[in-house]
Amino acid sequence: MYAERMSRLPGALVWKNTPSGIGVGPVLPDGCMDLLWNEGRLLVAGPDTRAYVTGGEPTAWAGVRFYPGTGPGFLGVPANEVRDRRVDLADLWPASEVRRLCGRIEGADDPVTALEDVALERAVAGEPPDPLLRRVVAALDSGRGVAATADELGLGARQLHRRCLGAFGYGPKTLGRILRLQRALALARDGVPFADTAARAGFADQAHLARDVKELAGMPLGELLRRRGG
């Protein structure tokens, strides 16, 4: 069973997923990076460009999901270096520090809260997120094109692409597609008919919506909603 809540870290979410016997749905692209806890291991989930399906037997997971563009600052790695990957935190941080944190989380009464505490402490020690990145997300999520977004932010197209690679893991065109997918899923889960969902989310038509969902999520929209309880 999946559950999430707003984190004490502004803009972040804390979540946990425990085996329920009904299978694990795909993790869909959302522009985010996560700090993960799973069976005594700390990992980093890079930004996905396609649906990610966890292999093996279902196990309990917990995570802190960072707002798009903020993960690299907290985790200390450019997003494009971990795109479509799950990486042991010990490959990115000193191994002794990761062992200490693993012991702390494993021994906590509530490992999920302990994981959140790690993220909070990291945030205090690091640099604040670049406010320009939130403006990039806001512009693309409102449906603006790449050129209009670059103009609004006073950046050249190449500058915008370079900033997006390090912050989000991919260029602004891909980020815009992923944010549009998330808008469409939110509408469809609320019961909005697929044709209206396509129009309101910024797709050319319902066929365009169907193609993007199949490419990014790996299955048709109706099946995806059934699997995720939509």
Coordinates of N, CA, C and O in Angstrom, one line a residue, residues 87-210:
V87 N 20.8 4.2 -7.7 CA 22.2 4.2 -7.4 C 22.4 4.1 -5.9 O 21.7 4.9 -5.2
D88 N 23.3 3.3 -5.4 CA 23.6 3.3 -4.0 C 24.1 4.6 -3.6 O 25.0 5.2 -4.2
L89 N 23.6 5.1 -2.4 CA 24.1 6.4 -2.0 C 25.6 6.4 -1.7 O 26.3 7.4 -1.8
A90 N 26.1 5.2 -1.3 CA 27.5 5.1 -1.0 C 28.4 5.3 -2.2 O 29.6 5.5 -2.1
D91 N 27.8 5.2 -3.4 CA 28.6 5.6 -4.6 C 28.7 7.1 -4.9 O 29.5 7.5 -5.7
L92 N 27.9 7.8 -4.1 CA 27.9 9.3 -4.3 C 28.4 10.0 -3.0 O 29.0 11.1 -3.2
W93 N 28.2 9.5 -1.9 CA 28.7 10.1 -0.6 C 29.7 9.2 0.0 O 29.9 8.0 -0.3
P94 N 30.5 9.7 1.0 CA 31.5 8.8 1.6 C 30.9 7.6 2.3 O 29.8 7.7 2.9
A95 N 31.5 6.4 2.0 CA 30.9 5.2 2.5 C 30.7 5.2 4.0 O 29.7 4.6 4.5
S96 N 31.6 5.8 4.8 CA 31.5 5.8 6.2 C 30.3 6.6 6.7 O 29.6 6.2 7.6
E97 N 30.0 7.7 6.0 CA 28.9 8.5 6.3 C 27.6 7.8 6.0 O 26.6 7.8 6.8
V98 N 27.5 7.0 4.9 CA 26.3 6.3 4.5 C 26.1 5.2 5.5 O 25.0 4.9 5.9
R99 N 27.2 4.5 6.0 CA 27.0 3.4 7.0 C 26.4 4.0 8.3 O 25.5 3.4 8.9
R100 N 26.9 5.1 8.6 CA 26.4 5.8 9.9 C 24.9 6.1 9.7 O 24.1 5.8 10.6
L101 N 24.5 6.6 8.6 CA 23.1 7.0 8.4 C 22.2 5.8 8.3 O 21.1 5.8 8.8
C102 N 22.7 4.7 7.7 CA 21.9 3.5 7.6 C 21.7 2.9 9.0 O 20.6 2.5 9.3
G103 N 22.7 2.9 9.8 CA 22.5 2.4 11.2 C 21.5 3.3 12.0 O 20.7 2.8 12.7
R104 N 21.6 4.6 11.7 CA 20.7 5.5 12.4 C 19.2 5.2 12.0 O 18.3 5.2 12.8
I105 N 19.0 5.1 10.7 CA 17.7 4.9 10.2 C 17.1 3.5 10.6 O 16.0 3.4 11.1
E106 N 18.0 2.5 10.5 CA 17.5 1.2 10.9 C 17.2 1.0 12.3 O 16.3 0.3 12.7
G107 N 17.9 1.8 13.2 CA 17.6 1.7 14.6 C 16.5 2.7 15.1 O 16.2 2.7 16.3
A108 N 16.0 3.4 14.2 CA 14.9 4.4 14.6 C 13.6 3.8 14.8 O 13.3 2.8 14.2
D109 N 12.8 4.4 15.7 CA 11.4 3.9 15.9 C 10.6 4.0 14.7 O 9.8 3.2 14.4
D110 N 10.8 5.1 13.9 CA 10.1 5.3 12.7 C 11.2 5.6 11.6 O 11.6 6.8 11.5
P111 N 11.6 4.6 10.8 CA 12.6 4.8 9.8 C 12.2 5.9 8.8 O 13.1 6.6 8.2
V112 N 10.9 6.0 8.5 CA 10.5 7.0 7.5 C 10.8 8.4 8.0 O 11.4 9.3 7.2
T113 N 10.5 8.7 9.2 CA 10.8 10.0 9.8 C 12.3 10.2 9.9 O 12.8 11.3 9.7
A114 N 13.1 9.2 10.2 CA 14.5 9.3 10.3 C 15.1 9.6 8.9 O 16.1 10.4 8.8
L115 N 14.6 9.0 7.9 CA 15.0 9.3 6.5 C 14.7 10.8 6.2 O 15.6 11.5 5.6
E116 N 13.6 11.3 6.6 CA 13.2 12.7 6.4 C 14.2 13.6 7.1 O 14.6 14.6 6.6
D117 N 14.6 13.2 8.3 CA 15.5 14.0 9.1 C 16.9 14.1 8.4 O 17.5 15.2 8.4
V118 N 17.3 13.0 7.7 CA 18.6 13.1 7.0 C 18.5 14.1 5.9 O 19.4 14.9 5.7
A119 N 17.3 14.1 5.2 CA 17.1 15.1 4.1 C 17.1 16.5 4.6 O 17.7 17.5 4.1
L120 N 16.5 16.7 5.8 CA 16.4 18.1 6.4 C 17.8 18.6 6.8 O 18.1 19.7 6.6
E121 N 18.6 17.7 7.4 CA 19.9 18.1 7.8 C 20.8 18.4 6.6 O 21.6 19.3 6.6
R122 N 20.6 17.6 5.5 CA 21.4 17.9 4.3 C 21.0 19.3 3.7 O 21.8 20.0 3.2
A123 N 19.7 19.6 3.8 CA 19.2 20.9 3.3 C 19.8 22.0 4.0 O 20.2 23.1 3.5
V124 N 19.9 21.9 5.4 CA 20.5 23.0 6.2 C 22.0 23.2 5.8 O 22.5 24.3 5.8
A125 N 22.7 22.1 5.6 CA 24.1 22.2 5.3 C 24.4 22.7 3.9 O 25.5 23.1 3.6
G126 N 23.5 22.5 3.0 CA 23.7 22.8 1.6 C 23.3 24.2 1.1 O 22.8 25.0 1.9
E127 N 23.4 24.5 -0.2 CA 23.0 25.7 -0.7 C 21.5 25.7 -1.0 O 20.9 24.6 -1.3
P128 N 20.8 26.8 -0.9 CA 19.3 26.8 -1.2 C 19.1 26.5 -2.7 O 20.0 26.9 -3.5
P129 N 18.0 26.0 -3.0 CA 17.7 25.7 -4.5 C 17.7 27.0 -5.3 O 17.3 28.1 -4.8
D130 N 18.1 26.9 -6.5 CA 18.1 28.0 -7.4 C 16.7 28.4 -7.8 O 15.9 27.6 -8.3
P131 N 16.2 29.6 -7.4 CA 14.8 30.0 -7.7 C 14.5 29.9 -9.2 O 13.3 29.8 -9.6
L132 N 15.5 30.1 -10.1 CA 15.2 30.0 -11.5 C 14.6 28.7 -11.9 O 13.8 28.6 -12.8
L133 N 15.0 27.6 -11.3 CA 14.6 26.3 -11.6 C 13.1 26.1 -11.4 O 12.4 25.5 -12.2
R134 N 12.6 26.7 -10.3 CA 11.1 26.6 -10.0 C 10.4 27.4 -11.1 O 9.3 27.0 -11.5
R135 N 11.0 28.5 -11.6 CA 10.3 29.3 -12.6 C 10.3 28.5 -13.9 O 9.3 28.6 -14.7
V136 N 11.3 27.7 -14.2 CA 11.3 26.8 -15.4 C 10.2 25.8 -15.3 O 9.4 25.6 -16.2
V137 N 10.0 25.2 -14.1 CA 9.0 24.2 -13.9 C 7.6 24.9 -14.1 O 6.7 24.3 -14.8
A138 N 7.4 26.0 -13.5 CA 6.1 26.7 -13.5 C 5.8 27.1 -15.0 O 4.6 26.9 -15.4
A139 N 6.8 27.6 -15.7 CA 6.5 28.0 -17.1 C 6.1 26.7 -18.0 O 5.1 26.8 -18.7
L140 N 6.9 25.7 -17.9 CA 6.6 24.5 -18.7 C 5.3 23.8 -18.3 O 4.6 23.3 -19.1
D141 N 5.0 23.8 -16.9 CA 3.8 23.2 -16.4 C 2.6 24.0 -16.8 O 1.5 23.4 -16.8
S142 N 2.7 25.2 -17.1 CA 1.6 26.0 -17.6 C 1.3 25.8 -19.1 O 0.3 26.3 -19.6
G143 N 2.2 25.0 -19.7 CA 2.0 24.7 -21.1 C 2.8 25.6 -22.1 O 2.7 25.5 -23.3
R144 N 3.6 26.5 -21.6 CA 4.5 27.3 -22.4 C 5.5 26.4 -23.2 O 6.0 25.4 -22.6
G145 N 5.8 26.8 -24.4 CA 6.8 26.0 -25.2 C 8.2 26.4 -24.7 O 8.4 27.3 -23.9
V146 N 9.2 25.6 -25.2 CA 10.6 25.8 -24.8 C 11.1 27.2 -25.2 O 11.7 27.9 -24.3
A147 N 10.8 27.7 -26.4 CA 11.3 29.0 -26.8 C 10.7 30.1 -25.9 O 11.4 31.1 -25.5
A148 N 9.4 30.0 -25.7 CA 8.7 31.0 -24.8 C 9.2 31.0 -23.4 O 9.4 32.1 -22.8
T149 N 9.5 29.8 -22.9 CA 10.1 29.7 -21.5 C 11.5 30.3 -21.5 O 11.8 31.1 -20.5
A150 N 12.3 30.1 -22.5 CA 13.6 30.7 -22.5 C 13.6 32.2 -22.6 O 14.3 32.9 -21.8
D151 N 12.7 32.7 -23.4 CA 12.5 34.2 -23.5 C 12.0 34.8 -22.2 O 12.5 35.8 -21.7
E152 N 11.1 34.1 -21.5 CA 10.5 34.6 -20.3 C 11.6 34.7 -19.2 O 11.6 35.6 -18.4
L153 N 12.6 33.7 -19.2 CA 13.6 33.7 -18.2 C 14.8 34.4 -18.6 O 15.8 34.5 -17.8
G154 N 14.9 35.0 -19.8 CA 16.0 35.7 -20.3 C 17.2 34.9 -20.6 O 18.4 35.3 -20.4
L155 N 17.0 33.6 -21.0 CA 18.0 32.7 -21.3 C 18.0 32.3 -22.8 O 16.9 32.4 -23.4
G156 N 19.1 32.0 -23.4 CA 19.2 31.4 -24.7 C 18.7 30.0 -24.6 O 18.7 29.3 -23.6
A157 N 18.3 29.4 -25.8 CA 17.9 28.0 -25.8 C 18.9 27.1 -25.3 O 18.6 26.1 -24.6
R158 N 20.2 27.3 -25.7 CA 21.2 26.4 -25.3 C 21.5 26.5 -23.8 O 21.7 25.5 -23.1
Q159 N 21.4 27.8 -23.2 CA 21.6 28.0 -21.8 C 20.5 27.2 -21.0 O 20.8 26.5 -20.0
L160 N 19.3 27.3 -21.5 CA 18.1 26.7 -20.8 C 18.3 25.2 -20.9 O 18.1 24.5 -19.9
H161 N 18.7 24.6 -22.0 CA 18.9 23.2 -22.1 C 20.0 22.7 -21.2 O 19.8 21.7 -20.5
R162 N 21.1 23.5 -21.1 CA 22.2 23.1 -20.2 C 21.8 23.1 -18.7 O 22.1 22.2 -18.0
R163 N 21.1 24.2 -18.4 CA 20.6 24.2 -17.0 C 19.6 23.1 -16.6 O 19.7 22.5 -15.5
C164 N 18.8 22.8 -17.6 CA 17.8 21.7 -17.4 C 18.5 20.3 -17.2 O 18.1 19.5 -16.4
L165 N 19.5 20.1 -18.0 CA 20.2 18.8 -17.9 C 20.7 18.5 -16.5 O 20.5 17.4 -16.0
G166 N 21.4 19.4 -15.9 CA 22.0 19.2 -14.6 C 20.9 19.2 -13.5 O 21.1 18.5 -12.5
A167 N 19.8 20.0 -13.7 CA 18.8 20.1 -12.7 C 17.7 19.0 -12.7 O 17.3 18.5 -11.7
F168 N 17.3 18.7 -14.0 CA 16.2 17.8 -14.1 C 16.6 16.4 -14.8 O 15.8 15.5 -14.8
G169 N 17.8 16.4 -15.4 CA 18.2 15.1 -16.0 C 18.0 15.1 -17.5 O 18.5 14.2 -18.2
Y170 N 17.2 16.0 -18.0 CA 16.9 16.0 -19.5 C 16.6 17.5 -19.8 O 16.5 18.3 -19.0
G171 N 16.4 17.7 -21.1 CA 16.2 19.0 -21.6 C 14.8 19.5 -21.3 O 13.9 18.7 -20.9
P172 N 14.5 20.8 -21.6 CA 13.2 21.3 -21.3 C 12.0 20.7 -22.1 O 10.9 20.6 -21.6
K173 N 12.3 20.2 -23.3 CA 11.2 19.6 -24.1 C 10.7 18.3 -23.4 O 9.5 18.1 -23.3
T174 N 11.7 17.5 -23.0 CA 11.3 16.3 -22.3 C 10.6 16.6 -21.0 O 9.6 16.0 -20.6
L175 N 11.1 17.6 -20.2 CA 10.5 17.9 -19.0 C 9.1 18.4 -19.2 O 8.2 18.1 -18.4
G176 N 8.9 19.2 -20.2 CA 7.5 19.7 -20.6 C 6.6 18.5 -20.8 O 5.4 18.5 -20.4
R177 N 7.1 17.5 -21.6 CA 6.2 16.3 -21.9 C 5.8 15.6 -20.6 O 4.7 15.1 -20.4
I178 N 6.8 15.4 -19.7 CA 6.6 14.7 -18.4 C 5.6 15.5 -17.6 O 4.7 14.9 -17.0
L179 N 5.7 16.8 -17.5 CA 4.8 17.6 -16.7 C 3.4 17.5 -17.3 O 2.4 17.5 -16.5
R180 N 3.3 17.5 -18.6 CA 2.0 17.4 -19.3 C 1.4 16.1 -19.0 O 0.1 16.0 -18.8
L181 N 2.2 15.0 -19.0 CA 1.7 13.7 -18.6 C 1.1 13.7 -17.2 O 0.0 13.2 -17.0
Q182 N 1.8 14.3 -16.3 CA 1.3 14.3 -14.9 C 0.0 15.1 -14.8 O -0.9 14.8 -14.0
R183 N -0.1 16.2 -15.6 CA -1.4 17.0 -15.6 C -2.5 16.1 -16.1 O -3.6 16.1 -15.5
A184 N -2.3 15.4 -17.1 CA -3.3 14.5 -17.7 C -3.7 13.4 -16.7 O -4.9 13.1 -16.6
L185 N -2.8 12.8 -16.1 CA -3.1 11.8 -15.1 C -4.0 12.3 -14.0 O -4.9 11.6 -13.5
A186 N -3.6 13.5 -13.5 CA -4.4 14.1 -12.4 C -5.9 14.3 -12.8 O -6.8 14.0 -12.1
L187 N -6.1 14.8 -14.1 CA -7.4 15.0 -14.6 C -8.2 13.7 -14.8 O -9.3 13.5 -14.4
A188 N -7.5 12.7 -15.4 CA -8.1 11.4 -15.7 C -8.5 10.7 -14.4 O -9.6 10.1 -14.3
R189 N -7.7 10.8 -13.3 CA -8.0 10.2 -12.1 C -9.2 10.8 -11.4 O -9.9 10.2 -10.6
D190 N -9.4 12.1 -11.7 CA -10.6 12.8 -11.2 C -11.9 12.5 -12.0 O -12.9 13.1 -11.7
G191 N -11.8 11.6 -13.0 CA -12.9 11.2 -13.8 C -13.2 12.1 -15.0 O -14.3 11.9 -15.6
V192 N -12.3 13.0 -15.3 CA -12.5 13.8 -16.5 C -12.4 12.9 -17.8 O -11.4 12.1 -17.9
P193 N -13.3 12.9 -18.7 CA -13.2 12.1 -19.9 C -11.9 12.3 -20.6 O -11.4 13.4 -20.6
F194 N -11.4 11.2 -21.3 CA -10.1 11.3 -21.9 C -10.0 12.4 -22.9 O -8.9 13.0 -23.0
A195 N -11.0 12.6 -23.7 CA -10.9 13.7 -24.7 C -10.8 15.0 -24.1 O -10.0 15.9 -24.5
D196 N -11.6 15.3 -23.0 CA -11.5 16.5 -22.3 C -10.1 16.6 -21.6 O -9.5 17.7 -21.5
T197 N -9.6 15.5 -21.0 CA -8.3 15.5 -20.4 C -7.3 15.9 -21.4 O -6.4 16.7 -21.0
A198 N -7.3 15.4 -22.6 CA -6.3 15.7 -23.6 C -6.3 17.2 -23.9 O -5.2 17.9 -23.9
A199 N -7.5 17.8 -24.0 CA -7.6 19.2 -24.4 C -7.1 20.1 -23.2 O -6.3 21.1 -23.4
R200 N -7.5 19.7 -22.0 CA -7.2 20.6 -20.8 C -5.7 20.4 -20.4 O -5.1 21.4 -19.9
A201 N -5.1 19.3 -20.7 CA -3.7 19.1 -20.3 C -2.7 19.6 -21.4 O -1.5 19.8 -21.1
G202 N -3.2 20.0 -22.6 CA -2.4 20.6 -23.5 C -1.9 19.7 -24.7 O -1.0 20.0 -25.4
F203 N -2.6 18.6 -24.9 CA -2.4 17.7 -26.0 C -3.1 18.2 -27.2 O -4.2 18.8 -27.1
A204 N -2.6 17.8 -28.4 CA -3.3 18.2 -29.6 C -4.7 17.5 -29.7 O -5.6 18.2 -30.2
D205 N -4.8 16.3 -29.3 CA -6.1 15.6 -29.3 C -5.9 14.3 -28.5 O -4.9 14.0 -27.9
Q206 N -7.0 13.5 -28.4 CA -6.9 12.3 -27.6 C -5.9 11.3 -28.1 O -5.3 10.6 -27.3
A207 N -5.7 11.2 -29.4 CA -4.7 10.3 -29.9 C -3.3 10.7 -29.5 O -2.5 9.8 -29.2
H208 N -3.1 12.0 -29.5 CA -1.8 12.4 -29.0 C -1.6 12.0 -27.5 O -0.5 11.6 -27.1
L209 N -2.6 12.2 -26.7 CA -2.5 11.8 -25.3 C -2.2 10.3 -25.2 O -1.4 9.9 -24.4
A210 N -2.9 9.5 -26.0 CA -2.7 8.0 -25.9 C -1.3 7.7 -26.3 O -0.7 6.8 -25.6

